[in-house]
CSV table of C-alpha atoms in Angstrom, one decimal:
chain,number,residue,atom,x,y,z
R,1,MET,CA,11.7,28.7,30.8
R,2,LYS,CA,11.5,32.4,31.3
R,3,THR,CA,12.1,34.5,34.4
R,4,ALA,CA,10.6,38.0,35.0
R,5,ILE,CA,12.7,40.2,37.3
R,6,VAL,CA,10.7,43.1,38.6
R,7,MET,CA,12.3,46.2,40.3
R,8,GLY,CA,11.4,49.7,40.9
R,9,THR,CA,13.7,51.4,43.4
R,10,ARG,CA,17.5,52.0,43.6
R,11,PRO,CA,18.0,49.5,46.4
R,12,GLU,CA,16.2,46.9,44.3
R,13,ILE,CA,18.4,47.7,41.3
R,14,ILE,CA,21.5,47.3,43.4
R,15,LYS,CA,20.5,44.0,45.1
R,16,LEU,CA,19.0,42.4,42.0
R,17,SER,CA,22.0,43.4,39.8
R,18,PRO,CA,24.0,40.2,40.6
R,19,ILE,CA,21.0,38.1,39.6
R,20,VAL,CA,20.1,40.1,36.4
R,21,ASN,CA,23.8,40.0,35.3
R,22,SER,CA,23.8,36.2,35.6
R,23,LEU,CA,20.9,35.9,33.2
R,24,ASN,CA,20.3,36.9,29.6
R,25,LYS,CA,17.5,38.0,27.3
R,26,LYS,CA,16.8,34.5,26.1
R,27,ASN,CA,15.8,33.3,29.6
R,28,SER,CA,14.6,36.5,31.3
R,29,ILE,CA,12.9,39.8,31.0
R,30,VAL,CA,13.5,42.8,33.2
R,31,VAL,CA,10.7,45.1,34.3
R,32,PHE,CA,11.3,48.5,35.8
R,33,THR,CA,8.3,50.1,37.5
R,34,GLY,CA,9.9,53.5,38.1
R,35,GLN,CA,8.6,53.6,41.7
R,36,HIS,CA,11.3,56.2,42.7
R,37,PHE,CA,10.5,59.7,41.7
R,38,ASP,CA,13.6,60.1,39.5
R,39,ASN,CA,13.4,57.7,36.6
R,40,GLN,CA,16.5,58.9,34.9
R,41,MET,CA,18.6,58.6,38.1
R,42,SER,CA,17.5,55.0,38.5
R,43,LEU,CA,18.2,54.1,34.9
R,44,ASN,CA,21.7,55.6,35.4
R,45,PHE,CA,22.1,53.2,38.3
R,46,ILE,CA,21.2,50.3,36.0
R,47,ARG,CA,23.8,51.5,33.5
R,48,ASP,CA,26.5,52.0,36.0
R,49,LEU,CA,26.0,48.5,37.5
R,50,GLY,CA,26.5,47.0,34.0
R,51,MET,CA,22.9,45.8,33.8
R,52,ARG,CA,21.1,45.6,30.5
R,53,LYS,CA,18.4,48.0,29.7
R,54,PRO,CA,15.0,46.9,31.1
R,55,ASP,CA,12.7,45.3,28.6
R,56,TYR,CA,9.8,47.2,30.1
R,57,THR,CA,9.8,50.6,31.8
R,58,MET,CA,6.7,52.1,33.3
R,59,LYS,CA,5.8,55.8,33.7
R,60,LEU,CA,3.8,56.0,36.9
R,61,THR,CA,1.6,58.9,37.7
R,62,LYS,CA,1.4,58.3,41.4
R,63,LEU,CA,4.8,59.0,42.9
R,64,GLN,CA,4.0,60.8,46.1
R,65,ASN,CA,4.2,59.4,49.7
R,66,SER,CA,0.6,60.1,50.9
R,67,THR,CA,-1.3,57.2,52.1
R,68,SER,CA,-3.8,57.4,49.2
R,69,ASP,CA,-1.0,57.6,46.6
R,70,ARG,CA,0.7,54.5,48.0
R,71,ALA,CA,-2.5,52.5,47.4
R,72,THR,CA,-3.2,53.9,43.9
R,73,GLN,CA,0.5,53.5,43.0
R,74,ILE,CA,0.2,49.8,43.8
R,75,SER,CA,-3.0,49.4,41.8
R,76,GLU,CA,-1.4,51.3,38.8
R,77,MET,CA,1.6,48.9,38.8
R,78,ILE,CA,-0.7,45.9,39.1
R,79,GLY,CA,-2.6,47.0,36.0
R,80,SER,CA,0.6,47.4,33.9
R,81,LEU,CA,2.3,44.3,35.2
R,82,ALA,CA,-0.8,42.2,34.4
R,83,LYS,CA,-0.5,43.2,30.8
R,84,ILE,CA,3.2,42.5,30.7
R,85,PHE,CA,2.9,39.1,32.3
R,86,SER,CA,0.0,38.2,30.0
R,87,SER,CA,2.0,39.0,26.9
R,88,THR,CA,5.3,37.5,28.0
R,89,GLU,CA,4.0,34.5,30.0
R,90,PRO,CA,7.0,34.2,32.5
R,91,ASP,CA,7.4,30.9,34.4
R,92,ARG,CA,8.4,32.7,37.6
R,93,VAL,CA,8.7,36.2,39.0
R,94,ILE,CA,11.6,37.4,41.1
R,95,VAL,CA,11.2,40.3,43.4
R,96,GLN,CA,13.5,41.7,46.1
R,97,GLY,CA,12.8,43.5,49.4
R,98,ASP,CA,9.7,45.2,50.8
R,99,THR,CA,8.6,48.0,48.4
R,100,ASN,CA,5.3,48.8,46.7
R,101,THR,CA,6.8,47.3,43.6
R,102,VAL,CA,7.4,44.0,45.4
R,103,LEU,CA,3.8,43.8,46.7
R,104,ALA,CA,2.3,44.8,43.3
R,105,ALA,CA,4.4,42.2,41.4
R,106,GLY,CA,3.6,39.6,44.0
R,107,ILE,CA,-0.2,40.2,43.8
R,108,THR,CA,-0.1,40.2,40.0
R,109,ALA,CA,1.9,37.0,39.8
R,110,LEU,CA,-0.3,35.3,42.3
R,111,LYS,CA,-3.5,36.1,40.4
R,112,CYS,CA,-1.8,35.1,37.1
R,113,ASN,CA,-0.8,31.8,38.7
R,114,ILE,CA,2.9,32.5,38.3
R,115,PRO,CA,5.3,31.2,41.1
R,116,ILE,CA,6.9,34.1,43.1
R,117,CYS,CA,10.5,34.1,44.3
R,118,HIS,CA,11.2,36.6,47.1
R,119,VAL,CA,14.8,37.7,47.5
R,120,GLU,CA,15.6,39.0,51.0
R,121,ALA,CA,12.7,37.2,52.7
R,122,GLY,CA,12.0,37.0,56.4
R,123,LEU,CA,13.1,40.5,57.6
R,124,ARG,CA,11.0,41.9,60.3
R,125,SER,CA,11.0,45.1,62.4
R,126,TYR,CA,7.7,44.4,64.2
R,127,ASP,CA,7.0,48.1,63.7
R,128,TRP,CA,3.6,48.4,62.0
R,129,ARG,CA,4.2,52.2,61.4
R,130,MET,CA,6.5,51.2,58.6
R,131,PRO,CA,4.8,50.6,55.1
R,132,GLU,CA,7.7,48.3,54.3
R,133,GLU,CA,6.6,46.0,57.1
R,134,HIS,CA,3.2,45.5,55.6
R,135,ASN,CA,4.7,44.7,52.2
R,136,ARG,CA,7.3,42.2,53.4
R,137,ILE,CA,4.9,40.2,55.5
R,138,ALA,CA,2.4,40.1,52.6
R,139,ILE,CA,4.9,39.0,50.0
R,140,ASP,CA,6.5,36.4,52.3
R,141,HIS,CA,3.1,34.7,52.7
R,142,ILE,CA,2.3,34.5,49.0
R,143,SER,CA,5.8,33.5,47.7
R,144,ASN,CA,6.7,30.0,46.5
R,145,PHE,CA,10.4,30.4,47.0
R,146,LEU,CA,11.8,32.5,49.9
R,147,PHE,CA,15.5,33.4,49.9
R,148,ALA,CA,16.3,34.3,53.5
R,149,PRO,CA,19.6,36.2,54.0
R,150,THR,CA,20.2,34.6,57.5
R,151,LYS,CA,19.2,31.7,59.7
R,152,LEU,CA,17.3,34.2,61.9
R,153,ASN,CA,15.2,35.2,58.9
R,154,LYS,CA,14.5,31.6,58.1
R,155,THR,CA,13.4,30.9,61.7
R,156,THR,CA,11.0,33.9,61.5
R,157,LEU,CA,9.5,32.5,58.3
R,158,GLU,CA,9.1,29.0,59.8
R,159,ASN,CA,7.5,30.5,63.0
R,160,GLU,CA,5.0,32.3,60.7
R,161,GLN,CA,4.3,29.0,58.9
R,162,VAL,CA,4.7,30.4,55.4
R,163,HIS,CA,3.7,28.0,52.7
R,164,GLY,CA,6.7,28.4,50.4
R,165,LYS,CA,10.1,26.8,50.4
R,166,ILE,CA,12.7,28.6,52.5
R,167,PHE,CA,16.5,28.8,51.7
R,168,VAL,CA,19.3,30.6,53.5
R,169,THR,CA,21.4,32.4,50.9
R,170,GLY,CA,23.1,35.4,52.4
R,171,ASN,CA,22.2,38.9,51.1
R,172,THR,CA,22.8,40.0,47.5
R,173,SER,CA,23.9,43.5,48.8
R,174,ILE,CA,27.2,41.9,49.7
R,175,ASP,CA,27.4,40.4,46.2
R,176,ALA,CA,27.0,43.8,44.7
R,177,VAL,CA,29.8,45.3,46.8
R,178,GLU,CA,32.1,42.4,45.9
R,179,GLN,CA,31.3,42.8,42.2
R,180,ASN,CA,31.9,46.5,42.2
R,181,VAL,CA,34.8,47.0,44.5
R,182,LYS,CA,37.2,48.0,41.7
R,183,LYS,CA,34.8,50.8,40.6
R,184,ILE,CA,34.7,52.0,44.2
R,185,ASN,CA,38.4,52.4,44.2
R,186,LEU,CA,38.3,54.6,41.1
R,187,VAL,CA,36.0,57.2,42.8
R,188,THR,CA,37.6,60.5,43.9
R,189,MET,CA,35.8,63.2,45.9
R,190,ASN,CA,37.1,66.5,47.0
R,191,LEU,CA,36.1,66.7,50.7
R,192,PRO,CA,37.0,69.5,53.2
R,193,PHE,CA,37.3,67.0,56.0
R,194,SER,CA,40.0,64.4,56.5
R,195,ASP,CA,38.0,62.6,59.3
R,196,PHE,CA,34.3,62.6,59.0
R,197,VAL,CA,31.1,60.8,59.9
R,198,LEU,CA,28.7,59.8,57.0
R,199,VAL,CA,25.0,60.7,57.5
R,200,THR,CA,22.1,59.5,55.5
R,201,ILE,CA,18.4,60.1,56.4
R,202,HIS,CA,15.4,59.3,54.3
R,203,ARG,CA,12.8,57.3,56.1
R,204,GLY,CA,9.3,58.8,56.6
R,205,GLU,CA,9.3,58.0,60.3
R,206,ASN,CA,12.2,60.4,60.6
R,207,VAL,CA,12.0,63.1,57.9
R,208,ASP,CA,8.2,63.4,57.9
R,209,ASN,CA,8.1,63.8,61.7
R,210,ARG,CA,9.0,67.4,62.6
R,211,SER,CA,10.1,66.6,66.1
R,212,SER,CA,12.2,63.6,65.1
R,213,LEU,CA,14.0,65.5,62.3
R,214,ILE,CA,14.7,68.5,64.6
R,215,SER,CA,16.1,66.2,67.2
R,216,ILE,CA,18.4,64.4,64.7
R,217,ILE,CA,19.7,67.7,63.2
R,218,ASN,CA,20.3,69.2,66.6
R,219,SER,CA,22.4,66.2,67.6
R,220,LEU,CA,24.6,66.5,64.5
R,221,ILE,CA,25.2,70.2,65.1
R,222,GLY,CA,25.6,69.7,68.9
R,223,SER,CA,28.1,66.9,68.6
R,224,LYS,CA,30.7,69.3,67.0
R,225,MET,CA,32.1,66.5,64.8
R,226,ASP,CA,32.5,66.8,61.0
R,227,PHE,CA,29.7,65.2,58.9
R,228,VAL,CA,29.2,64.5,55.2
R,229,PHE,CA,25.5,64.5,54.5
R,230,PRO,CA,24.4,63.4,51.0
R,231,ILE,CA,20.8,64.6,51.1
R,232,HIS,CA,17.9,62.7,49.8
R,233,PRO,CA,15.4,64.9,47.9
R,234,ARG,CA,12.6,64.0,50.3
R,235,THR,CA,14.8,65.0,53.3
R,236,LEU,CA,15.7,68.2,51.6
R,237,ASN,CA,12.1,69.1,51.1
R,238,ARG,CA,11.3,68.4,54.8
R,239,LEU,CA,14.3,70.4,56.0
R,240,LYS,CA,13.0,73.4,54.1
R,241,GLN,CA,9.4,72.8,55.1
R,242,PHE,CA,10.4,72.7,58.8
R,243,GLY,CA,12.8,75.6,58.7
R,244,LEU,CA,15.9,73.5,59.3
R,245,TYR,CA,17.7,73.9,56.0
R,246,ASN,CA,19.5,77.2,56.6
R,247,LYS,CA,20.5,76.0,60.1
R,248,ILE,CA,22.4,73.0,58.6
R,249,LYS,CA,23.7,75.0,55.6
R,250,ASN,CA,25.2,77.6,57.9
R,251,SER,CA,26.7,75.1,60.3
R,252,LYS,CA,30.5,74.7,60.1
R,253,ASN,CA,30.6,71.0,60.8
R,254,ILE,CA,28.0,69.6,58.2
R,255,LEU,CA,28.8,69.3,54.5
R,256,LEU,CA,25.6,68.9,52.5
R,257,LEU,CA,26.0,67.0,49.2
R,258,PRO,CA,23.4,66.5,46.4
R,259,PRO,CA,22.3,62.9,46.0
R,260,VAL,CA,25.3,60.7,45.1
R,261,GLY,CA,25.5,57.4,43.1
R,262,TYR,CA,26.0,53.9,44.4
R,263,PHE,CA,29.8,53.9,43.9
R,264,GLU,CA,30.1,57.3,45.6
R,265,ILE,CA,28.1,56.3,48.7
R,266,LEU,CA,30.3,53.1,49.0
R,267,TYR,CA,33.4,55.3,48.7
R,268,LEU,CA,32.1,57.6,51.5
R,269,MET,CA,31.3,54.6,53.6
R,270,LYS,CA,34.8,53.3,53.1
R,271,LYS,CA,36.5,56.6,54.0
R,272,CYS,CA,34.4,57.7,57.0
R,273,GLN,CA,35.0,57.0,60.7
R,274,PHE,CA,31.5,55.6,61.1
R,275,ILE,CA,28.0,56.1,59.8
R,276,ILE,CA,24.7,57.5,61.1
R,277,SER,CA,21.8,56.3,59.1
R,278,ASP,CA,18.2,55.0,59.0
R,279,SER,CA,18.9,52.9,55.8
R,280,GLY,CA,18.6,49.1,55.9
R,281,GLY,CA,20.8,48.6,52.9
R,282,ILE,CA,23.7,50.6,54.4
R,283,GLN,CA,23.5,48.4,57.6
R,284,GLU,CA,24.1,45.4,55.3
R,285,GLU,CA,26.8,47.0,53.1
R,286,ALA,CA,28.7,48.3,56.1
R,287,THR,CA,29.4,44.6,57.1
R,288,SER,CA,31.3,43.9,53.8
R,289,PRO,CA,35.0,43.2,54.3
R,290,HIS,CA,35.6,46.1,51.8
R,291,ILE,CA,33.7,48.5,54.1
R,292,ARG,CA,33.6,47.3,57.7
R,293,LYS,CA,32.1,50.4,59.4
R,294,LYS,CA,29.9,50.9,62.5
R,295,VAL,CA,26.4,52.2,61.8
R,296,LEU,CA,24.5,54.2,64.4
R,297,VAL,CA,20.8,53.5,63.5
R,298,ILE,CA,18.6,56.5,64.1
R,299,ARG,CA,15.4,54.5,64.4
R,300,LYS,CA,13.3,53.1,67.1
R,301,SER,CA,13.3,49.6,65.6
R,302,SER,CA,15.6,47.6,63.2
R,303,ASP,CA,14.9,44.9,60.6
R,304,ARG,CA,18.6,44.1,60.4
R,305,ILE,CA,18.9,42.7,63.9
R,306,GLU,CA,21.8,40.5,62.9
R,307,ALA,CA,24.0,43.5,62.4
R,308,VAL,CA,23.0,44.9,65.8
R,309,LYS,CA,23.6,41.6,67.6
R,310,GLU,CA,27.1,41.2,66.0
R,311,GLY,CA,28.1,44.8,66.8
R,312,TYR,CA,28.1,46.3,63.4
R,313,SER,CA,25.1,48.4,64.1
R,314,GLU,CA,23.8,50.2,67.2
R,315,LEU,CA,20.1,51.1,67.6
R,316,VAL,CA,20.2,54.6,69.2
R,317,GLY,CA,16.7,56.1,68.5
R,318,THR,CA,16.1,59.7,67.6
R,319,ASP,CA,16.5,61.5,71.0
R,320,THR,CA,19.1,64.3,70.7
R,321,GLY,CA,21.0,63.3,73.9
R,322,ASP,CA,21.1,59.6,73.0
R,323,ILE,CA,22.5,60.3,69.5
R,324,ILE,CA,25.2,62.7,70.9
R,325,LYS,CA,26.2,60.1,73.5
R,326,ALA,CA,26.5,57.4,70.9
R,327,ILE,CA,28.5,59.7,68.6
R,328,LYS,CA,31.0,60.5,71.3
R,329,LYS,CA,31.3,56.9,72.4
R,330,ASN,CA,32.0,55.7,68.9
R,331,HIS,CA,34.4,58.5,68.1
R,332,ASP,CA,36.8,57.1,70.8
R,333,LEU,CA,36.7,53.4,70.2
R,334,ILE,CA,35.1,51.1,67.6
R,335,ARG,CA,35.5,47.3,67.7
R,336,LEU,CA,34.0,45.3,64.9
R,337,PRO,CA,33.7,41.5,64.5
R,338,HIS,CA,35.6,39.8,61.7
R,339,THR,CA,32.6,37.7,60.6
R,340,ASN,CA,29.8,38.9,58.2
R,341,PRO,CA,26.2,38.0,59.1
R,342,TYR,CA,25.1,38.5,55.5
R,343,GLY,CA,27.3,36.1,53.7
R,344,SER,CA,30.4,36.1,51.6
R,345,GLY,CA,29.1,37.6,48.3
R,346,ASN,CA,27.7,34.5,46.6
R,347,ALA,CA,24.0,34.9,47.4
R,348,ALA,CA,23.0,35.4,43.8
R,349,LYS,CA,24.8,32.2,42.7
R,350,LYS,CA,23.1,30.2,45.5
R,351,ILE,CA,19.6,31.6,44.5
R,352,ILE,CA,20.1,30.7,40.8
R,353,ASN,CA,21.4,27.2,41.7
R,354,ILE,CA,18.4,26.6,44.0
R,355,LEU,CA,16.0,27.6,41.2
R,356,ARG,CA,17.8,25.3,38.8
R,357,LYS,CA,17.5,22.4,41.1
R,358,ASN,CA,13.9,23.0,42.1
R,359,THR,CA,12.4,24.1,38.7
R,360,ASN,CA,13.1,23.8,35.0
R,361,PHE,CA,15.2,27.0,35.2
């Protein structure tokens, strides 16, 4: 029996690494679509996480974020994946999350009559502005095995009456932190601030919206706290486009960093006071016993509602006044729970055991 694991973005690489590293070339193939703009950076992630080199690596021509390119990017991946699945004849396809890669792999597997296994199933923001919401709903309804991180995710899937089998496993993002904690402890970074808040912004709803991005940047400068801001290339382009880059660069309380690796971002999460972010993965990773940091979520909706309910995350929106108020409140006092809503770091093991019990894995 052969398993095809398909991934295309850095979050997928991170969250699928515990599964890939549990398999070998005899019983699996790894396909990398190269969905993220920087193929080499993603391949470096694969190497750093101790994963084997992908068996198939695509060179996509459609990498931009326009609506038309999203559609043609998916069709391009489907064409390539169909050829790969036809020649390798996998018995199942594993995908993770809510990206264009996930949807493309799911559609291809469905039409090739190959069972689909969706890791991180059942997340919902109920925000139709998000392309990720379209992808996750579609993949959940065509998957044969749905691995839900939490009981809430399972309930969501049951309420939607998906046809596949649902299992609660925890989230593999916690596995990845657990498996790489020693590497995090080896990281050293020369920072000018002893106490700082970590900032990450990359979602289109924030960086492509001029008024939202201005509001967020004004809140950082106006709060007068010290911030470390590893800047996503898409965010950098928008800051320059909207005339905000020099404003941040000339500020005395914001340190801009180039994009950092997985171990470096975990190091910054561990060292900071708290986090301001629109990242779903960071909301999960922050709950790890090795990190345990509060996340102020600068979005109008969240698909990690468990972290919000348990107090690890706080949904603050994008209004300047609301962000500054939340920053000041969390500067003084942060109380976090001792439980973790996303599991104890054995999600990958559970997923593999479930597949072995339910298929000829």
